[in-house]
Amino acid sequence: MKNTVLTLKKQKEEGNKITMLTAYDYSVAKLIDGAGIETILVGDSLGMTMLGYEDTLPVTMEDMIHHTACVSRGAKEAFVIADMPFLSYQTSVYDAVLNAGRLIKEGHAQAVKLEGGASVCEQIKAITDAQIPVCAHLGLTPQSTNAFGGFKVQGKSAERAKQIVEDAFKVQEAGAFMVVLECIPEKLATLITELLDIPTIGIGAGAGCDGQVLVYHDMLGMFTDFKPKFVKHFGNIGEAMTKAFTDYKDEVKSASYPAKEHTFKIDDDIMEELYKEYK
Ligand code: KIV
């Protein structure tokens, strides 16, 4: 059965933790979906994990639509949320509704995610009014990396902690159905989770949230440029891939791959004729 805004809300009410992972393509989405993860985020983190940029800022609407459509084809039960890339919603409410609509119409996502609090509440309200569920994103919002002066934990000072709490109330009031809390102290995330009616999804925000999200490359040990403190490797797939690539190279070079069982047969008479004609 497809997960929906209603099933996710019920999970919060019942204290049943919500699981979320990123995906950017059909095959991985199918594996995540098959594992019973309830929500898939097509994150603009694809700028780093898939496209090799240093941050998420260069990611375009076309990138997001392309990858969201691939993921949607693989997600039979998981609820698919697509990230709105940098400058696809900050510029105007009109742009925000139009671009959110494209992620639904062309990417076949069930919801969109955008970063920010009070400053994007008009956009959240307008997108929600267009019947598109919106997931908000507070704390360390990667599209603000230049304004923050880097990827830094947010909400440690009294002033900033209060601002994040106020933003959480505002995005809920504007209509957000869910909020991602990234890289904020565990106790602050727990308080916000207790205060809000909508589910909170943590990443680097401790166990008190209603659910958790990780970038799948991080949790599988496939992205090794840097490892944030909150990341746990649930597998060493990066190492397994490197070993498989090396084994493949060695077997091709030694001509032990492909073996007989990997080849197709042809009638000997046909080959004899071909040899006679050409050799
Ligand atoms: O882009 C992304 O993958 C995200 C998660 C880290 C929450 O926004």
CSV table of C-alpha atoms and ligand atoms in Angstrom, one decimal:
chain,number,residue,atom,x,y,z
A,1,MET,CA,0.0,0.0,0.0
A,2,LYS,CA,1.3,3.5,-0.9
A,3,ASN,CA,2.4,5.6,2.0
A,4,THR,CA,0.6,9.0,2.1
A,5,VAL,CA,0.5,12.2,4.1
A,6,LEU,CA,-2.2,10.5,6.2
A,7,THR,CA,-0.2,7.3,7.0
A,8,LEU,CA,2.9,9.4,7.9
A,9,LYS,CA,0.8,11.6,10.3
A,10,LYS,CA,-0.6,8.4,11.8
A,11,GLN,CA,2.9,7.1,12.4
A,12,LYS,CA,3.7,10.2,14.5
A,13,GLU,CA,0.5,9.8,16.5
A,14,GLU,CA,1.3,6.2,17.2
A,15,GLY,CA,5.0,6.7,18.0
A,16,ASN,CA,6.0,4.6,15.0
A,17,LYS,CA,9.2,6.0,13.7
A,18,ILE,CA,9.3,7.2,10.1
A,19,THR,CA,12.2,6.0,7.9
A,20,MET,CA,13.5,8.0,5.0
A,21,LEU,CA,16.5,7.6,2.7
A,22,THR,CA,17.6,9.5,-0.3
A,23,ALA,CA,17.5,7.9,-3.8
A,24,TYR,CA,18.3,9.4,-7.2
A,25,ASP,CA,17.6,6.5,-9.6
A,26,TYR,CA,15.2,3.6,-10.4
A,27,SER,CA,17.2,0.6,-9.2
A,28,VAL,CA,18.1,2.1,-5.8
A,29,ALA,CA,14.6,3.4,-5.3
A,30,LYS,CA,13.3,-0.1,-6.0
A,31,LEU,CA,15.7,-1.6,-3.4
A,32,ILE,CA,14.8,1.0,-0.8
A,33,ASP,CA,11.1,0.5,-1.5
A,34,GLY,CA,11.5,-3.2,-1.2
A,35,ALA,CA,13.1,-2.9,2.2
A,36,GLY,CA,9.9,-1.2,3.5
A,37,ILE,CA,11.4,2.3,4.0
A,38,GLU,CA,8.3,4.5,4.1
A,39,THR,CA,9.6,7.7,2.4
A,40,ILE,CA,12.2,8.4,-0.3
A,41,LEU,CA,13.8,11.9,-0.6
A,42,VAL,CA,15.1,12.8,-4.0
A,43,GLY,CA,17.5,15.2,-2.4
A,44,ASP,CA,19.4,18.0,-4.1
A,45,SER,CA,22.3,16.3,-2.4
A,46,LEU,CA,22.4,14.6,-5.8
A,47,GLY,CA,24.5,17.6,-6.7
A,48,MET,CA,27.3,16.1,-4.7
A,49,THR,CA,26.6,12.3,-4.7
A,50,MET,CA,25.6,12.0,-8.4
A,51,LEU,CA,26.9,15.1,-10.2
A,52,GLY,CA,30.2,15.7,-8.3
A,53,TYR,CA,29.6,19.4,-7.3
A,54,GLU,CA,31.0,20.7,-4.1
A,55,ASP,CA,27.5,21.8,-2.8
A,56,THR,CA,23.9,21.7,-3.8
A,57,LEU,CA,23.8,25.2,-5.3
A,58,PRO,CA,24.3,24.3,-9.0
A,59,VAL,CA,21.5,21.8,-9.1
A,60,THR,CA,18.8,22.7,-11.6
A,61,MET,CA,15.1,22.0,-11.9
A,62,GLU,CA,15.9,19.8,-14.9
A,63,ASP,CA,18.3,17.7,-12.8
A,64,MET,CA,15.6,17.3,-10.1
A,65,ILE,CA,12.8,16.4,-12.5
A,66,HIS,CA,15.0,13.9,-14.3
A,67,HIS,CA,16.1,12.1,-11.1
A,68,THR,CA,12.6,12.3,-9.5
A,69,ALA,CA,11.0,10.6,-12.4
A,70,CYS,CA,13.5,7.8,-12.3
A,71,VAL,CA,12.9,7.3,-8.5
A,72,SER,CA,9.1,7.5,-8.9
A,73,ARG,CA,9.2,4.6,-11.3
A,74,GLY,CA,10.9,2.4,-8.7
A,75,ALA,CA,8.9,3.5,-5.6
A,76,LYS,CA,5.7,1.5,-5.5
A,77,GLU,CA,4.9,2.0,-1.8
A,78,ALA,CA,7.4,4.6,-0.6
A,79,PHE,CA,6.1,8.2,-0.5
A,80,VAL,CA,8.4,10.3,-2.8
A,81,ILE,CA,9.5,13.8,-1.8
A,82,ALA,CA,11.4,15.9,-4.3
A,83,ASP,CA,13.8,18.7,-3.3
A,84,MET,CA,13.2,22.1,-4.8
A,85,PRO,CA,16.6,23.3,-5.9
A,86,PHE,CA,18.3,26.6,-5.1
A,87,LEU,CA,16.5,29.6,-6.7
A,88,SER,CA,13.5,27.5,-7.8
A,89,TYR,CA,11.3,29.0,-5.0
A,90,GLN,CA,13.2,31.8,-3.3
A,91,THR,CA,12.6,34.2,-6.3
A,92,SER,CA,8.8,34.5,-6.0
A,93,VAL,CA,5.7,32.7,-4.9
A,94,TYR,CA,4.7,32.2,-8.6
A,95,ASP,CA,8.0,30.5,-9.3
A,96,ALA,CA,7.6,28.3,-6.2
A,97,VAL,CA,4.2,27.0,-7.2
A,98,LEU,CA,5.1,26.5,-10.8
A,99,ASN,CA,8.3,24.6,-10.0
A,100,ALA,CA,6.7,22.5,-7.3
A,101,GLY,CA,4.0,21.7,-9.8
A,102,ARG,CA,6.6,20.5,-12.3
A,103,LEU,CA,8.1,18.1,-9.7
A,104,ILE,CA,4.6,16.6,-9.3
A,105,LYS,CA,3.5,16.6,-13.0
A,106,GLU,CA,6.8,15.7,-14.6
A,107,GLY,CA,8.7,14.0,-11.8
A,108,HIS,CA,5.6,12.2,-10.3
A,109,ALA,CA,6.6,13.0,-6.7
A,110,GLN,CA,3.9,13.0,-4.0
A,111,ALA,CA,5.4,16.1,-2.2
A,112,VAL,CA,8.2,18.7,-2.4
A,113,LYS,CA,10.7,19.9,0.1
A,114,LEU,CA,12.1,23.4,0.5
A,115,GLU,CA,14.6,25.0,2.9
A,116,GLY,CA,13.9,27.9,5.3
A,117,GLY,CA,11.5,29.2,7.9
A,118,ALA,CA,9.6,32.4,8.1
A,119,SER,CA,11.2,33.7,4.9
A,120,VAL,CA,9.5,31.0,2.7
A,121,CYS,CA,6.2,30.7,4.5
A,122,GLU,CA,4.3,32.5,1.7
A,123,GLN,CA,5.7,29.9,-0.7
A,124,ILE,CA,4.8,27.0,1.6
A,125,LYS,CA,1.2,28.3,1.9
A,126,ALA,CA,0.8,28.9,-1.9
A,127,ILE,CA,2.2,25.5,-2.8
A,128,THR,CA,0.0,23.8,-0.2
A,129,ASP,CA,-3.0,25.8,-1.5
A,130,ALA,CA,-2.2,24.3,-4.9
A,131,GLN,CA,-2.8,20.9,-3.2
A,132,ILE,CA,0.9,19.9,-3.2
A,133,PRO,CA,2.2,18.7,0.2
A,134,VAL,CA,5.3,20.6,1.4
A,135,CYS,CA,8.0,19.3,3.7
A,136,ALA,CA,10.0,22.1,5.3
A,137,HIS,CA,13.7,22.0,6.2
A,138,LEU,CA,15.2,23.8,9.2
A,139,GLY,CA,18.6,24.0,11.0
A,140,LEU,CA,21.5,23.4,8.7
A,141,THR,CA,19.9,24.2,5.3
A,142,PRO,CA,22.6,23.4,2.8
A,143,GLN,CA,21.4,26.0,0.2
A,144,SER,CA,22.4,28.6,2.8
A,145,THR,CA,26.0,27.4,3.1
A,146,ASN,CA,27.4,30.8,1.9
A,147,ALA,CA,25.2,32.7,4.3
A,148,PHE,CA,26.2,30.3,7.2
A,149,GLY,CA,29.9,30.4,6.4
A,150,GLY,CA,30.0,26.6,5.8
A,151,PHE,CA,28.3,23.4,6.9
A,152,LYS,CA,28.0,24.2,10.6
A,153,VAL,CA,25.7,22.8,13.4
A,154,GLN,CA,22.8,25.3,14.0
A,155,GLY,CA,20.8,26.3,17.0
A,156,LYS,CA,23.4,26.2,19.7
A,157,SER,CA,23.0,29.8,20.9
A,158,ALA,CA,19.8,30.8,22.8
A,159,GLU,CA,18.9,33.3,20.0
A,160,ARG,CA,19.3,30.8,17.1
A,161,ALA,CA,17.6,28.0,19.1
A,162,LYS,CA,14.6,30.2,19.7
A,163,GLN,CA,14.5,31.2,16.0
A,164,ILE,CA,14.5,27.6,14.9
A,165,VAL,CA,11.6,26.8,17.3
A,166,GLU,CA,9.7,29.9,16.0
A,167,ASP,CA,10.4,28.9,12.4
A,168,ALA,CA,9.1,25.4,13.1
A,169,PHE,CA,5.8,26.8,14.4
A,170,LYS,CA,5.6,29.1,11.3
A,171,VAL,CA,6.2,26.4,8.7
A,172,GLN,CA,3.5,24.2,10.4
A,173,GLU,CA,1.1,27.1,10.4
A,174,ALA,CA,1.8,27.8,6.7
A,175,GLY,CA,0.7,24.3,5.9
A,176,ALA,CA,3.9,22.1,5.9
A,177,PHE,CA,3.0,18.4,6.5
A,178,MET,CA,6.4,17.5,7.7
A,179,VAL,CA,9.7,19.1,8.7
A,180,VAL,CA,13.3,18.0,8.3
A,181,LEU,CA,15.6,19.1,11.1
A,182,GLU,CA,19.2,19.0,10.1
A,183,CYS,CA,22.3,19.3,12.3
A,184,ILE,CA,20.8,20.8,15.4
A,185,PRO,CA,21.3,19.7,19.1
A,186,GLU,CA,19.3,16.6,20.1
A,187,LYS,CA,17.5,18.3,22.9
A,188,LEU,CA,16.3,21.2,20.7
A,189,ALA,CA,15.0,18.7,18.0
A,190,THR,CA,13.2,16.7,20.8
A,191,LEU,CA,11.5,19.9,22.0
A,192,ILE,CA,10.4,20.8,18.5
A,193,THR,CA,9.1,17.3,18.0
A,194,GLU,CA,7.1,17.5,21.2
A,195,LEU,CA,5.7,21.0,20.2
A,196,LEU,CA,4.6,20.2,16.6
A,197,ASP,CA,1.6,18.3,15.4
A,198,ILE,CA,3.5,17.4,12.1
A,199,PRO,CA,6.2,14.8,12.0
A,200,THR,CA,9.8,15.8,12.3
A,201,ILE,CA,12.5,14.0,10.4
A,202,GLY,CA,16.0,14.3,11.8
A,203,ILE,CA,19.5,14.2,10.2
A,204,GLY,CA,22.2,14.9,12.8
A,205,ALA,CA,19.4,15.9,15.2
A,206,GLY,CA,19.3,12.9,17.5
A,207,ALA,CA,16.8,10.1,18.3
A,208,GLY,CA,14.0,12.3,19.6
A,209,CYS,CA,12.6,13.1,16.2
A,210,ASP,CA,9.6,11.3,14.7
A,211,GLY,CA,11.8,9.8,12.0
A,212,GLN,CA,15.3,9.8,10.5
A,213,VAL,CA,16.8,10.4,7.0
A,214,LEU,CA,20.2,9.7,5.7
A,215,VAL,CA,21.9,10.1,2.3
A,216,TYR,CA,22.2,6.5,1.1
A,217,HIS,CA,25.7,7.0,-0.2
A,218,ASP,CA,26.7,8.0,3.4
A,219,MET,CA,25.1,5.1,5.2
A,220,LEU,CA,26.5,2.6,2.7
A,221,GLY,CA,30.1,4.0,2.8
A,222,MET,CA,30.0,5.0,-0.9
A,223,PHE,CA,30.7,8.7,-0.4
A,224,THR,CA,34.1,9.1,1.3
A,225,ASP,CA,35.0,12.7,0.5
A,226,PHE,CA,34.0,13.5,4.1
A,227,LYS,CA,32.0,11.8,6.9
A,228,PRO,CA,29.8,13.9,9.1
A,229,LYS,CA,29.6,13.0,12.8
A,230,PHE,CA,26.0,11.8,12.6
A,231,VAL,CA,26.7,9.3,9.8
A,232,LYS,CA,26.8,5.6,10.6
A,233,HIS,CA,28.0,3.1,8.0
A,234,PHE,CA,25.3,0.4,7.9
A,235,GLY,CA,27.3,-1.4,5.2
A,236,ASN,CA,30.6,-1.0,3.3
A,237,ILE,CA,29.2,-1.1,-0.1
A,238,GLY,CA,31.9,1.3,-1.4
A,239,GLU,CA,34.6,-1.2,-0.5
A,240,ALA,CA,32.5,-4.1,-1.9
A,241,MET,CA,32.2,-2.2,-5.2
A,242,THR,CA,35.9,-1.4,-5.4
A,243,LYS,CA,36.7,-5.1,-4.9
A,244,ALA,CA,34.2,-6.2,-7.6
A,245,PHE,CA,35.6,-3.6,-10.1
A,246,THR,CA,39.1,-4.8,-9.4
A,247,ASP,CA,38.1,-8.5,-9.7
A,248,TYR,CA,36.4,-7.7,-13.0
A,249,LYS,CA,39.5,-5.9,-14.3
A,250,ASP,CA,41.8,-8.8,-13.2
A,251,GLU,CA,39.5,-11.5,-14.8
A,252,VAL,CA,39.2,-9.6,-18.1
A,253,LYS,CA,43.0,-9.1,-18.3
A,254,SER,CA,43.7,-12.8,-17.6
A,255,ALA,CA,40.9,-13.9,-20.0
A,256,SER,CA,39.2,-15.9,-17.3
A,257,TYR,CA,36.0,-13.8,-17.8
A,258,PRO,CA,33.8,-14.4,-19.8
A,259,ALA,CA,33.8,-18.2,-19.1
A,260,LYS,CA,32.0,-20.7,-21.3
A,261,GLU,CA,28.8,-20.3,-19.2
A,262,HIS,CA,28.6,-16.6,-20.2
A,263,THR,CA,28.7,-17.2,-24.0
A,264,PHE,CA,26.3,-18.0,-26.8
A,265,LYS,CA,26.5,-21.1,-29.1
A,266,ILE,CA,26.4,-21.3,-32.9
A,267,ASP,CA,26.2,-24.3,-35.2
A,268,ASP,CA,29.7,-25.6,-36.1
A,269,ASP,CA,28.8,-26.0,-39.8
A,270,ILE,CA,28.0,-22.3,-40.0
A,271,MET,CA,31.3,-21.4,-38.5
A,272,GLU,CA,33.2,-23.8,-40.8
A,273,GLU,CA,31.6,-22.0,-43.8
A,274,LEU,CA,32.5,-18.6,-42.4
A,275,TYR,CA,36.1,-19.7,-41.8
A,276,LYS,CA,36.3,-21.1,-45.3
A,277,GLU,CA,35.1,-17.9,-46.8
A,278,TYR,CA,37.1,-15.4,-44.8
A,279,LYS,CA,40.2,-17.1,-43.5
B,1,KIV,O1,19.4,16.9,-0.1
B,1,KIV,C1,19.2,16.1,0.8
B,1,KIV,O2,19.6,14.9,0.6
B,1,KIV,C2,18.7,16.5,2.0
B,1,KIV,C3,18.8,15.6,3.2
B,1,KIV,C4,20.2,15.7,3.7
B,1,KIV,C5,17.8,16.0,4.3
B,1,KIV,O3,18.1,17.6,2.1
